[in-house]
Amino acid sequence: MATKTSTTQLTETAKPGEAGQHQPRAAERILGVARNLFYREGIRAIGVDEIVRQAGVTKPSLYRSFSSKDELAATYLRNYEVEFWERFDQAVSAHPGDPRSQIRAFLTRVGHRAVQTDYRGCGMTNAAIEYPEHGHPARQVGEENKRELRRRLRAMAAEMGAEDADTLGDGLLLLLEGAYVSGQLFGPGGPAASVAENADRLISASLKAR
Amino acid sequence: MATKTSTTQLTETAKPGEAGQHQPRAAERILGVARNLFYREGIRAIGVDEIVRQAGVTKPSLYRSFSSKDELAATYLRNYEVEFWERFDQAVSAHPGDPRSQIRAFLTRVGHRAVQTDYRGCGMTNAAIEYPEHGHPARQVGEENKRELRRRLRAMAAEMGAEDADTLGDGLLLLLEGAYVSGQLFGPGGPAASVAENADRLISASLKAR
DNA sequence: TGTTCATGTTACTGACCGGTACGTTGCGGA
DNA sequence: TCCGCAACGTACCGGTCAGTAACATGAACA
């Protein structure tokens, strides 16, 4: 029914004929399409047929590179996580030695993205909600990411000199997750726009002796 | 496989022989089973066959009471929302005229539930994440609920005398949603345990002139 | 030129998806 | 006793699910 669109461009194509490395084009195109569809529609909502159709390949090509749909989803999430930490570290390195500004910079950007139309939140959080079963490959990526994120936020809270650094770090994590979820629930004009401001107020309250 | 459980009690049974209203038993059993399964496993993850099997009925019985699976899911969520407001209003009426204590009471209970094993967050939030498509019956229930919740939280923030009541109300909503999500991601010992404490600090910071 | 091997294809599987046509049962009232 | 009717079950629909067997192609290398 739908015409075959070639809009799914691969961002970085392995240059053919170099270093003898012949990265399969199919796997990258599949991953790119899966990333778009999984993020926008959800993992359970998208079948492998839809993915291979939009990628312009066929199912055996998918299953040669990924052992299962679950593994494809996990790969999508691992890539997603890499980019997440890139954004996070970008905010960190923009304000060396100033964790409060680091948090503010990161959350300002999150808050901005979260009120865009068709914002769909955090792919890892969404996947964990879609797959409540412990041990599911897709869920594990999210669980591990959130544990590490919690560790870093608590460390940053301690670096700020907060009395109860763990509580502050957890509060920042709650605000962040709330922004992810509320962003896709409310859309433009939603409460996620104020995540950075609220985080800063929470930091203020947590820094002064109570 | 599973033995036929009769745990799905109907909360309010239409007394037979009264007013000619004969509520079918099948519909209530279906709704009870659907509620359990949809909440614990997710809506997309559960097929109607599984529901009717556990309810001990057959599919036509389901489709006589519910026009579609989506409508069954929406009914489950509407019931879920009723109980949500019951819990919310319970915290409110426990501290008349004291919105700060109302918030603390509500969030204390949420924080406690959110760190239980197998906690699965807010059914409405989860459904909205499972169904990103605008206009989906299941999603609409959640969207409407969150809008009303936001309105009430902002009103309570104003009642507290916050300078920027809308920002504080939104901050409380972010913390709440974050507790829902983090609760099911981290399980026991997760950051959701501190949602009430963080909310109280945020209120403190928002009440004093900046 | 012939071999090898990764990447591509067509065509298929059994299970499950949501949903339905149609027959059966049981009960209250005439 | 029989009717009418609502509640329920049997058996089935086409479509889609994830996953696979078997074969074609094309380039690198001997």
mmCIF file with all atom_site columns, N, CA, C and O (backbone and C1' of nucleotides) in Angstrom, chain B residues 25, chain C residues 25-29, chain D residues 2-6:
data_model
loop_
_atom_site.group_PDB
_atom_site.id
_atom_site.type_symbol
_atom_site.label_atom_id
_atom_site.label_alt_id
_atom_site.label_comp_id
_atom_site.label_asym_id
_atom_site.label_entity_id
_atom_site.label_seq_id
_atom_site.pdbx_PDB_ins_code
_atom_site.Cartn_x
_atom_site.Cartn_y
_atom_site.Cartn_z
_atom_site.occupancy
_atom_site.B_iso_or_equiv
_atom_site.pdbx_formal_charge
_atom_site.auth_seq_id
_atom_site.auth_comp_id
_atom_site.auth_asym_id
_atom_site.auth_atom_id
_atom_site.pdbx_PDB_model_num
ATOM 1  N N     . ARG B 1 25 ? -22.651 -11.568 34.807 1.00 0.00 ? 25 ARG B N     1
ATOM 2  C CA    . ARG B 1 25 ? -21.495 -11.874 35.651 1.00 0.00 ? 25 ARG B CA    1
ATOM 3  C C     . ARG B 1 25 ? -20.213 -11.911 34.818 1.00 0.00 ? 25 ARG B C     1
ATOM 4  O O     . ARG B 1 25 ? -19.155 -11.526 35.261 1.00 0.00 ? 25 ARG B O     1
ATOM 5  P P     . DT  C 2 25 ? -27.776 -27.675 24.501 1.00 0.00 ? 25 DT  C P     1
ATOM 6  O "O5'" . DT  C 2 25 ? -27.998 -26.744 25.766 1.00 0.00 ? 25 DT  C "O5'" 1
ATOM 7  C "C5'" . DT  C 2 25 ? -26.889 -26.053 26.345 1.00 0.00 ? 25 DT  C "C5'" 1
ATOM 8  C "C4'" . DT  C 2 25 ? -27.391 -24.956 27.258 1.00 0.00 ? 25 DT  C "C4'" 1
ATOM 9  C "C3'" . DT  C 2 25 ? -28.527 -25.373 28.190 1.00 0.00 ? 25 DT  C "C3'" 1
ATOM 10 O "O3'" . DT  C 2 25 ? -28.099 -25.207 29.528 1.00 0.00 ? 25 DT  C "O3'" 1
ATOM 11 C "C1'" . DT  C 2 25 ? -28.959 -23.282 27.174 1.00 0.00 ? 25 DT  C "C1'" 1
ATOM 12 P P     . DG  C 2 26 ? -28.893 -25.949 30.732 1.00 0.00 ? 26 DG  C P     1
ATOM 13 O "O5'" . DG  C 2 26 ? -29.599 -24.743 31.483 1.00 0.00 ? 26 DG  C "O5'" 1
ATOM 14 C "C5'" . DG  C 2 26 ? -28.897 -23.517 31.646 1.00 0.00 ? 26 DG  C "C5'" 1
ATOM 15 C "C4'" . DG  C 2 26 ? -29.873 -22.404 31.993 1.00 0.00 ? 26 DG  C "C4'" 1
ATOM 16 C "C3'" . DG  C 2 26 ? -31.083 -22.855 32.821 1.00 0.00 ? 26 DG  C "C3'" 1
ATOM 17 O "O3'" . DG  C 2 26 ? -31.395 -21.836 33.757 1.00 0.00 ? 26 DG  C "O3'" 1
ATOM 18 C "C1'" . DG  C 2 26 ? -31.827 -21.813 30.878 1.00 0.00 ? 26 DG  C "C1'" 1
ATOM 19 P P     . DC  C 2 27 ? -32.206 -22.217 35.105 1.00 0.00 ? 27 DC  C P     1
ATOM 20 O "O5'" . DC  C 2 27 ? -32.912 -20.831 35.484 1.00 0.00 ? 27 DC  C "O5'" 1
ATOM 21 C "C5'" . DC  C 2 27 ? -32.438 -19.626 34.892 1.00 0.00 ? 27 DC  C "C5'" 1
ATOM 22 C "C4'" . DC  C 2 27 ? -33.604 -18.770 34.431 1.00 0.00 ? 27 DC  C "C4'" 1
ATOM 23 C "C3'" . DC  C 2 27 ? -34.928 -19.025 35.189 1.00 0.00 ? 27 DC  C "C3'" 1
ATOM 24 O "O3'" . DC  C 2 27 ? -35.501 -17.795 35.562 1.00 0.00 ? 27 DC  C "O3'" 1
ATOM 25 C "C1'" . DC  C 2 27 ? -35.298 -19.067 32.892 1.00 0.00 ? 27 DC  C "C1'" 1
ATOM 26 P P     . DG  C 2 28 ? -36.575 -17.753 36.789 1.00 0.00 ? 28 DG  C P     1
ATOM 27 O "O5'" . DG  C 2 28 ? -37.383 -16.410 36.495 1.00 0.00 ? 28 DG  C "O5'" 1
ATOM 28 C "C5'" . DG  C 2 28 ? -36.838 -15.444 35.594 1.00 0.00 ? 28 DG  C "C5'" 1
ATOM 29 C "C4'" . DG  C 2 28 ? -37.961 -14.741 34.852 1.00 0.00 ? 28 DG  C "C4'" 1
ATOM 30 C "C3'" . DG  C 2 28 ? -39.310 -14.722 35.558 1.00 0.00 ? 28 DG  C "C3'" 1
ATOM 31 O "O3'" . DG  C 2 28 ? -39.967 -13.490 35.299 1.00 0.00 ? 28 DG  C "O3'" 1
ATOM 32 C "C1'" . DG  C 2 28 ? -39.509 -15.910 33.513 1.00 0.00 ? 28 DG  C "C1'" 1
ATOM 33 P P     . DG  C 2 29 ? -41.375 -13.138 35.963 1.00 0.00 ? 29 DG  C P     1
ATOM 34 O "O5'" . DG  C 2 29 ? -42.393 -13.317 34.749 1.00 0.00 ? 29 DG  C "O5'" 1
ATOM 35 C "C5'" . DG  C 2 29 ? -42.292 -12.448 33.630 1.00 0.00 ? 29 DG  C "C5'" 1
ATOM 36 C "C4'" . DG  C 2 29 ? -43.159 -12.966 32.498 1.00 0.00 ? 29 DG  C "C4'" 1
ATOM 37 C "C3'" . DG  C 2 29 ? -44.659 -13.015 32.812 1.00 0.00 ? 29 DG  C "C3'" 1
ATOM 38 O "O3'" . DG  C 2 29 ? -45.377 -12.507 31.705 1.00 0.00 ? 29 DG  C "O3'" 1
ATOM 39 C "C1'" . DG  C 2 29 ? -43.944 -15.112 32.027 1.00 0.00 ? 29 DG  C "C1'" 1
ATOM 40 P P     . DC  D 3 2  ? -46.119 -28.243 24.310 1.00 0.00 ? 2  DC  D P     1
ATOM 41 O "O5'" . DC  D 3 2  ? -45.758 -26.804 23.731 1.00 0.00 ? 2  DC  D "O5'" 1
ATOM 42 C "C5'" . DC  D 3 2  ? -46.792 -25.826 23.579 1.00 0.00 ? 2  DC  D "C5'" 1
ATOM 43 C "C4'" . DC  D 3 2  ? -46.195 -24.446 23.732 1.00 0.00 ? 2  DC  D "C4'" 1
ATOM 44 C "C3'" . DC  D 3 2  ? -44.919 -24.177 22.924 1.00 0.00 ? 2  DC  D "C3'" 1
ATOM 45 O "O3'" . DC  D 3 2  ? -45.233 -23.286 21.878 1.00 0.00 ? 2  DC  D "O3'" 1
ATOM 46 C "C1'" . DC  D 3 2  ? -44.811 -23.253 25.132 1.00 0.00 ? 2  DC  D "C1'" 1
ATOM 47 P P     . DC  D 3 3  ? -44.112 -22.761 20.876 1.00 0.00 ? 3  DC  D P     1
ATOM 48 O "O5'" . DC  D 3 3  ? -43.888 -21.285 21.398 1.00 0.00 ? 3  DC  D "O5'" 1
ATOM 49 C "C5'" . DC  D 3 3  ? -45.023 -20.496 21.766 1.00 0.00 ? 3  DC  D "C5'" 1
ATOM 50 C "C4'" . DC  D 3 3  ? -44.554 -19.155 22.315 1.00 0.00 ? 3  DC  D "C4'" 1
ATOM 51 C "C3'" . DC  D 3 3  ? -43.419 -18.513 21.512 1.00 0.00 ? 3  DC  D "C3'" 1
ATOM 52 O "O3'" . DC  D 3 3  ? -43.730 -17.145 21.301 1.00 0.00 ? 3  DC  D "O3'" 1
ATOM 53 C "C1'" . DC  D 3 3  ? -42.778 -18.753 23.804 1.00 0.00 ? 3  DC  D "C1'" 1
ATOM 54 P P     . DG  D 3 4  ? -42.856 -16.284 20.305 1.00 0.00 ? 4  DG  D P     1
ATOM 55 O "O5'" . DG  D 3 4  ? -41.907 -15.440 21.254 1.00 0.00 ? 4  DG  D "O5'" 1
ATOM 56 C "C5'" . DG  D 3 4  ? -42.484 -14.748 22.353 1.00 0.00 ? 4  DG  D "C5'" 1
ATOM 57 C "C4'" . DG  D 3 4  ? -41.385 -14.133 23.203 1.00 0.00 ? 4  DG  D "C4'" 1
ATOM 58 C "C3'" . DG  D 3 4  ? -40.205 -13.558 22.403 1.00 0.00 ? 4  DG  D "C3'" 1
ATOM 59 O "O3'" . DG  D 3 4  ? -39.831 -12.330 22.991 1.00 0.00 ? 4  DG  D "O3'" 1
ATOM 60 C "C1'" . DG  D 3 4  ? -39.419 -15.195 23.927 1.00 0.00 ? 4  DG  D "C1'" 1
ATOM 61 P P     . DC  D 3 5  ? -38.839 -11.346 22.245 1.00 0.00 ? 5  DC  D P     1
ATOM 62 O "O5'" . DC  D 3 5  ? -37.696 -11.092 23.320 1.00 0.00 ? 5  DC  D "O5'" 1
ATOM 63 C "C5'" . DC  D 3 5  ? -37.889 -11.486 24.681 1.00 0.00 ? 5  DC  D "C5'" 1
ATOM 64 C "C4'" . DC  D 3 5  ? -36.568 -11.849 25.321 1.00 0.00 ? 5  DC  D "C4'" 1
ATOM 65 C "C3'" . DC  D 3 5  ? -35.329 -11.402 24.530 1.00 0.00 ? 5  DC  D "C3'" 1
ATOM 66 O "O3'" . DC  D 3 5  ? -34.404 -10.821 25.424 1.00 0.00 ? 5  DC  D "O3'" 1
ATOM 67 C "C1'" . DC  D 3 5  ? -35.153 -13.668 25.084 1.00 0.00 ? 5  DC  D "C1'" 1
ATOM 68 P P     . DA  D 3 6  ? -33.434 -9.664  24.975 1.00 0.00 ? 6  DA  D P     1
ATOM 69 O "O5'" . DA  D 3 6  ? -32.403 -9.562  26.179 1.00 0.00 ? 6  DA  D "O5'" 1
ATOM 70 C "C5'" . DA  D 3 6  ? -32.833 -9.894  27.498 1.00 0.00 ? 6  DA  D "C5'" 1
ATOM 71 C "C4'" . DA  D 3 6  ? -31.904 -10.935 28.099 1.00 0.00 ? 6  DA  D "C4'" 1
ATOM 72 C "C3'" . DA  D 3 6  ? -30.408 -10.651 27.879 1.00 0.00 ? 6  DA  D "C3'" 1
ATOM 73 O "O3'" . DA  D 3 6  ? -29.729 -10.864 29.095 1.00 0.00 ? 6  DA  D "O3'" 1
ATOM 74 C "C1'" . DA  D 3 6  ? -30.921 -12.833 27.156 1.00 0.00 ? 6  DA  D "C1'" 1
#
